[in-house]
Short mmCIF file of C-alpha atoms in Angstrom, two decimals:
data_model
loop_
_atom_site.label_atom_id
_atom_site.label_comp_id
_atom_site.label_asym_id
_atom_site.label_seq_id
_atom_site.Cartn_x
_atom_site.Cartn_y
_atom_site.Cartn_z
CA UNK Z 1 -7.10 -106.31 -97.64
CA UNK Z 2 -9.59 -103.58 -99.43
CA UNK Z 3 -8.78 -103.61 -103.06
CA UNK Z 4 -9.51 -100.17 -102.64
CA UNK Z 5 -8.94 -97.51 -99.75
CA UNK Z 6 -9.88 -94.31 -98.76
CA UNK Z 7 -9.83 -91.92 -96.24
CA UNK Z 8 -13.53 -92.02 -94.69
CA UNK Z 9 -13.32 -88.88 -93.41
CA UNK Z 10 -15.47 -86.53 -92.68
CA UNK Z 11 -13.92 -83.35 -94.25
CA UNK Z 12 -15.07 -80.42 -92.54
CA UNK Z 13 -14.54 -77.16 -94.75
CA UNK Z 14 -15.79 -74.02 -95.23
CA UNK Z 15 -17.08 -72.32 -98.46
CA UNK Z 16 -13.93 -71.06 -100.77
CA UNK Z 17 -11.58 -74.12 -99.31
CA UNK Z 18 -9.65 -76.43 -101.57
CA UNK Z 19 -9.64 -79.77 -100.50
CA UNK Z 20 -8.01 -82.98 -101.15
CA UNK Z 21 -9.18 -86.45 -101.29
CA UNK Z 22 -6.45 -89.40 -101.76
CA UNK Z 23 -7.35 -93.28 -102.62
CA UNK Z 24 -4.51 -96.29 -102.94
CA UNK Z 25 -5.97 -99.35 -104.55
CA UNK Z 26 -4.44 -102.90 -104.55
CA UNK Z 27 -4.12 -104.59 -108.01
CA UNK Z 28 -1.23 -103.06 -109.98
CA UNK Z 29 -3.35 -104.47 -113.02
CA UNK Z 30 -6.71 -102.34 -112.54
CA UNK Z 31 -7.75 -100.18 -115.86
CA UNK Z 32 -9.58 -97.47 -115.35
CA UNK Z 33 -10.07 -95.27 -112.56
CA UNK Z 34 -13.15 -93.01 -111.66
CA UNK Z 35 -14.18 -90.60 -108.78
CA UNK Z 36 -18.06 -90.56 -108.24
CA UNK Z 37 -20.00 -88.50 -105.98
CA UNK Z 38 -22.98 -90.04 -103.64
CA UNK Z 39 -25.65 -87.89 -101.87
CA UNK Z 40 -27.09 -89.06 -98.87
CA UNK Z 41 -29.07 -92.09 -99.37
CA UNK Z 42 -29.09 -91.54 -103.20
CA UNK Z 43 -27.09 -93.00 -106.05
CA UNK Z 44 -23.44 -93.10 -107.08
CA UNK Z 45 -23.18 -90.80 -109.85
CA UNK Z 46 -20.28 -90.37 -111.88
CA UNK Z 47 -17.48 -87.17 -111.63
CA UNK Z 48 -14.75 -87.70 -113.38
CA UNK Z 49 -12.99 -90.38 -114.72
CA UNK Z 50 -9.13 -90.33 -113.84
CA UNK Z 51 -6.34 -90.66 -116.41
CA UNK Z 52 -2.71 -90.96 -116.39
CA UNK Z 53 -1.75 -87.27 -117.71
CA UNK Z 54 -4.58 -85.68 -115.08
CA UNK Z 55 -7.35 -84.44 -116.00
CA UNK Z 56 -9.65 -81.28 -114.92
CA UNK Z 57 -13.12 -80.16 -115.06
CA UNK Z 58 -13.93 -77.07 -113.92
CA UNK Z 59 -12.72 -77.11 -110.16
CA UNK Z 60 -12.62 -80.81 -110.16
CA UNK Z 61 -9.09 -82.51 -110.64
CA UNK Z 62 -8.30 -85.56 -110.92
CA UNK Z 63 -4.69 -87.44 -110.80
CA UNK Z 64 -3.35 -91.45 -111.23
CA UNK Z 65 0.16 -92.19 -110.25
CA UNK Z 66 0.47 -96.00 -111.41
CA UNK Z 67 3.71 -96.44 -109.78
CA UNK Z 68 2.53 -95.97 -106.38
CA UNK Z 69 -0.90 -97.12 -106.65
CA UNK Z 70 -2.75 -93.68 -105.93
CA UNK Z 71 -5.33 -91.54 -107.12
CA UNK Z 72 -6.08 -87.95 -105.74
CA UNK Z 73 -8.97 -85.53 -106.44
CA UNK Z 74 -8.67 -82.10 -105.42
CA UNK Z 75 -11.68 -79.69 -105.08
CA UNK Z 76 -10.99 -75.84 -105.84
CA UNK Z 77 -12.97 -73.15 -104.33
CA UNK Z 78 -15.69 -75.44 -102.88
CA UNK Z 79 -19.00 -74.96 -102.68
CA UNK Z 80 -22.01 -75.81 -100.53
CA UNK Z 81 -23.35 -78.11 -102.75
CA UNK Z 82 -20.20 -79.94 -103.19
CA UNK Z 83 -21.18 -81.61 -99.68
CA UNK Z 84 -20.90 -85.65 -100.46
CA UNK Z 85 -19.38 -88.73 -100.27
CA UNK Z 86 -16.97 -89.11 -102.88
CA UNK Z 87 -16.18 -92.67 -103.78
CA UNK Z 88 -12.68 -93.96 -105.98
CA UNK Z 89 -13.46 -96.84 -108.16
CA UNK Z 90 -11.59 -99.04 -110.02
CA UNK Z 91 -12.13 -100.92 -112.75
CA UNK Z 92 -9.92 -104.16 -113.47
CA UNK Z 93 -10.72 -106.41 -116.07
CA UNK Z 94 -13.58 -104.38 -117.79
CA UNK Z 95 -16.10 -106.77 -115.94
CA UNK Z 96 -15.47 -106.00 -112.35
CA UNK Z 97 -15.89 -102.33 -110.28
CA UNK Z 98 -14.26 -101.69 -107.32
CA UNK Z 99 -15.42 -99.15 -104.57
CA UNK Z 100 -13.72 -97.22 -101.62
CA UNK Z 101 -15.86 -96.86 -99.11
CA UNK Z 102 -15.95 -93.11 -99.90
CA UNK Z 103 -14.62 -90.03 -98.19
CA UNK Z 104 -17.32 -87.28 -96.90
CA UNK Z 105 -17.23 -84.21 -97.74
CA UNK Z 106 -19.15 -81.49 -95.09
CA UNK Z 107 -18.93 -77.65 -97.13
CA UNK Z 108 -19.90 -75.07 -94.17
CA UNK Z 109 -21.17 -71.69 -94.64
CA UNK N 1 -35.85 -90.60 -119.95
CA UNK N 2 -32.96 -93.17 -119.83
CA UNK N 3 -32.82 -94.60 -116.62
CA UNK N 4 -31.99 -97.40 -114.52
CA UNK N 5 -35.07 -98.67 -112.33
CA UNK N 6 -35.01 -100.71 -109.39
CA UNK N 7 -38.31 -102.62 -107.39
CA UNK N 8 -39.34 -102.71 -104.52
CA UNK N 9 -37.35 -99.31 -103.15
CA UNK N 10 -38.19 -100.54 -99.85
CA UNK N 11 -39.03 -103.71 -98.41
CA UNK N 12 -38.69 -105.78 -94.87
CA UNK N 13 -39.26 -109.19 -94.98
CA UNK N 14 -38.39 -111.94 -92.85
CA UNK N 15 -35.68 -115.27 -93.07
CA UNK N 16 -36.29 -117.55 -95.71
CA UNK N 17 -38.72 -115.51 -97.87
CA UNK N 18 -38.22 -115.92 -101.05
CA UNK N 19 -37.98 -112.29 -102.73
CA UNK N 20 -36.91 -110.88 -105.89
CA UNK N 21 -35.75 -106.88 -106.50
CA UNK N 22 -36.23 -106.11 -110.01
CA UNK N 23 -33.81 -104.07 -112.14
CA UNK N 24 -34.64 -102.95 -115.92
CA UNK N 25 -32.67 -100.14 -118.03
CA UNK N 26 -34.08 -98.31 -121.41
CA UNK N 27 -30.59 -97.79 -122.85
CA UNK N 28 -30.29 -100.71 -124.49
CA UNK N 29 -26.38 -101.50 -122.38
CA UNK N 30 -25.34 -105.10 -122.93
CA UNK N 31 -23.77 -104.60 -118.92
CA UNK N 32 -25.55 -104.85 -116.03
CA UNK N 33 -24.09 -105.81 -112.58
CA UNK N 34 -26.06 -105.81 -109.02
CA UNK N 35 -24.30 -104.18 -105.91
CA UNK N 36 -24.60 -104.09 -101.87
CA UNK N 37 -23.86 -100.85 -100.04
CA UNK N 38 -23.45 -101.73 -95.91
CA UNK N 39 -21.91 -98.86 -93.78
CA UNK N 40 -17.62 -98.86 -94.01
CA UNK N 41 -17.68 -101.33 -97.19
CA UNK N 42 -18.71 -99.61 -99.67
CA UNK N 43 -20.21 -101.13 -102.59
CA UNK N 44 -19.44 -104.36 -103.21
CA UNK N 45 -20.32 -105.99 -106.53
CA UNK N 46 -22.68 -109.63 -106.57
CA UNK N 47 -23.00 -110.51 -110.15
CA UNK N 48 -22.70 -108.80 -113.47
CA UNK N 49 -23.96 -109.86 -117.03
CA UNK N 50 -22.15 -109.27 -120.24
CA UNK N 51 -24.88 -109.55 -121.93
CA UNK N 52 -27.93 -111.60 -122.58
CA UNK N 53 -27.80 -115.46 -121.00
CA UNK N 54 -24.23 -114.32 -120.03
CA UNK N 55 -24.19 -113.70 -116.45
CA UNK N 56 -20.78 -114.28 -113.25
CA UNK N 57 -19.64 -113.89 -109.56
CA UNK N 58 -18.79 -110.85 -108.51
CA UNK N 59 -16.61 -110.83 -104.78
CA UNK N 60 -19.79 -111.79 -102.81
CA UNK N 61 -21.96 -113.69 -104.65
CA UNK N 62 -23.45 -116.57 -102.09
CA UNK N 63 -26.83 -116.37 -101.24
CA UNK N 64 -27.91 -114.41 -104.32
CA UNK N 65 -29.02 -115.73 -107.80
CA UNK N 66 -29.15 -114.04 -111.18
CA UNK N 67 -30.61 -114.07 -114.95
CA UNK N 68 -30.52 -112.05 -117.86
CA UNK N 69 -33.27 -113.57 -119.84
CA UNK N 70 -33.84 -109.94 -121.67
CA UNK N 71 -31.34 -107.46 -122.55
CA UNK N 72 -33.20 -104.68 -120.33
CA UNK N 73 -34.00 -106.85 -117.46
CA UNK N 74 -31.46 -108.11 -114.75
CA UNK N 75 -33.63 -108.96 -111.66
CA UNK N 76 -31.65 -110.31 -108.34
CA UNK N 77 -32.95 -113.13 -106.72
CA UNK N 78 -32.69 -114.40 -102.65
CA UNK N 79 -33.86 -117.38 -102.57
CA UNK N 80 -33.59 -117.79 -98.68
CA UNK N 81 -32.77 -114.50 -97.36
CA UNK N 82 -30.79 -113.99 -94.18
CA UNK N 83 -30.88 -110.97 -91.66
CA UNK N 84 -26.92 -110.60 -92.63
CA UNK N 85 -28.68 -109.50 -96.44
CA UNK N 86 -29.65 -106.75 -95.20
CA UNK N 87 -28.37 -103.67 -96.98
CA UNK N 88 -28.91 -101.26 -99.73
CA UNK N 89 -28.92 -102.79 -103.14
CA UNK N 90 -27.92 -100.79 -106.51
CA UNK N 91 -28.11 -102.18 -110.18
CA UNK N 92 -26.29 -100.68 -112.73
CA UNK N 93 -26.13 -100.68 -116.31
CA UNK N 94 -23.35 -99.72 -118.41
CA UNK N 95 -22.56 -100.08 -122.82
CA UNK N 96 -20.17 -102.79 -123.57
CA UNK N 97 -18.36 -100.44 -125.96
CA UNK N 98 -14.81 -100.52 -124.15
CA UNK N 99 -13.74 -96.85 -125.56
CA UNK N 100 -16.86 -95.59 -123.74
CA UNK N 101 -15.63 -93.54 -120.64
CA UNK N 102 -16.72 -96.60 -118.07
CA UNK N 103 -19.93 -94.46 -116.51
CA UNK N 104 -21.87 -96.84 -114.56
CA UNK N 105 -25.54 -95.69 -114.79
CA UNK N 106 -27.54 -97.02 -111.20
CA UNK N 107 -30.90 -97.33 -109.98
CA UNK N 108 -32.25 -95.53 -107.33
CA UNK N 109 -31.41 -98.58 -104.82
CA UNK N 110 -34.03 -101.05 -102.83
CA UNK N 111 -33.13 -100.73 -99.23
CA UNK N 112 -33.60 -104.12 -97.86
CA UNK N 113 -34.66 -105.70 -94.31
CA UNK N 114 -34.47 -109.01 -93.86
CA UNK N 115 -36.07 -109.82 -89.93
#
């Protein structure tokens, strides 16, 4: 089993959509949660960490539900450059990251 | 610039070659931890270092070797690589400080062939 899961999409929206991306991850013990954002080919990059109480930036939020295991990121008003892979990590232990295989993200015109 | 960088970027080699991908950071971050990228598995993490002489497994680990001789450098060794190591490779470097917000910094990967 993944410790981490996401839908691998692709997401196929057009300009001004909101979308949502969901992950579930396996170890009721994990720390800290994160959202980053990988272009084609390129690096991960960080986008948000996640906390508890939710947490926005801009058109980016981010939720946690610890009782079931979940973390969401919804994307307001979205725009062409927005177009990614967005990959959930968790953190467990402080030592050791893991990924979802990352859910992509197509923004059309 | 702070940065994370990562040599070769590209390389093909063939079975039992030794090689070594290099990975230094200018931020002075006591972490540092090496990661594979293959298509529907996302990244997976192969060692990580606490800090200097401190190094441990990550969840895939066999057929790779590490040190952390220097704070700055964390280079990834195959001793005899396989074609089933081939992948994209990330380091990434992060401060120890555990009220920091957890931001991995990475390296612009080495994409790696192994024939």
């Amino acid at each position: 089993r993944k410790e981490v899961e996401q839908d691998p999409g692709p997401f196929n929206v057009p300009e001004g959509a909101t979308v949502a991306f969901n992950c579930t991850y396996s170890n009721s013990a994990s720390q800290s949660f994160f959202w980053y954002r990988q272009d084609c080919r390129k690096e991960p990059k960080l986008l948000m960490s996640v906390y508890s109480s939710g947490n926005e930036d801009g058109r980016f939020t981010a939720q946690l539900n610890r009782a079931s295991q979940y973390i969401s990121l919804l994307i307001r008003d979205s725009k062409l450059s927005d177009s990614a892979t967005y990959l959930c990590v968790v953190n467990y232990n402080f030592n050791k990251f893991y990924f979802g295989s990352g859910t992509k993200l197509n923004v059309k015109p | 610039e702070a940065q994370v960088t990562q040599n070769p970027r590209y390389l093909i080699t063939v079975t039992g070659k030794k090689l070594t991908v290099t990975c230094s950071q200018n931020m002075n971050h006591e972490y540092m931890s090496w990661y594979r990228q293959d298509p529907g598995l996302g990244l997976r993490q192969i060692y990580y270092s606490m800090n200097v002489e401190v190094t441990d497994k990550g969840d895939v680990p066999e057929g790779y070797k590490v040190s952390r001789k220097e704070k700055r450098n964390f280079p990834l060794i195959l001793e005899s690589p396989s074609p089933n190591q081939t992948s994209l490779y990330f380091c990434a470097s992060r401060p120890s400080d555990r009220g920091d917000t957890g931001e991995l910094f990475f390296g612009e990967g080495s994409r790696l062939t192994v024939l």
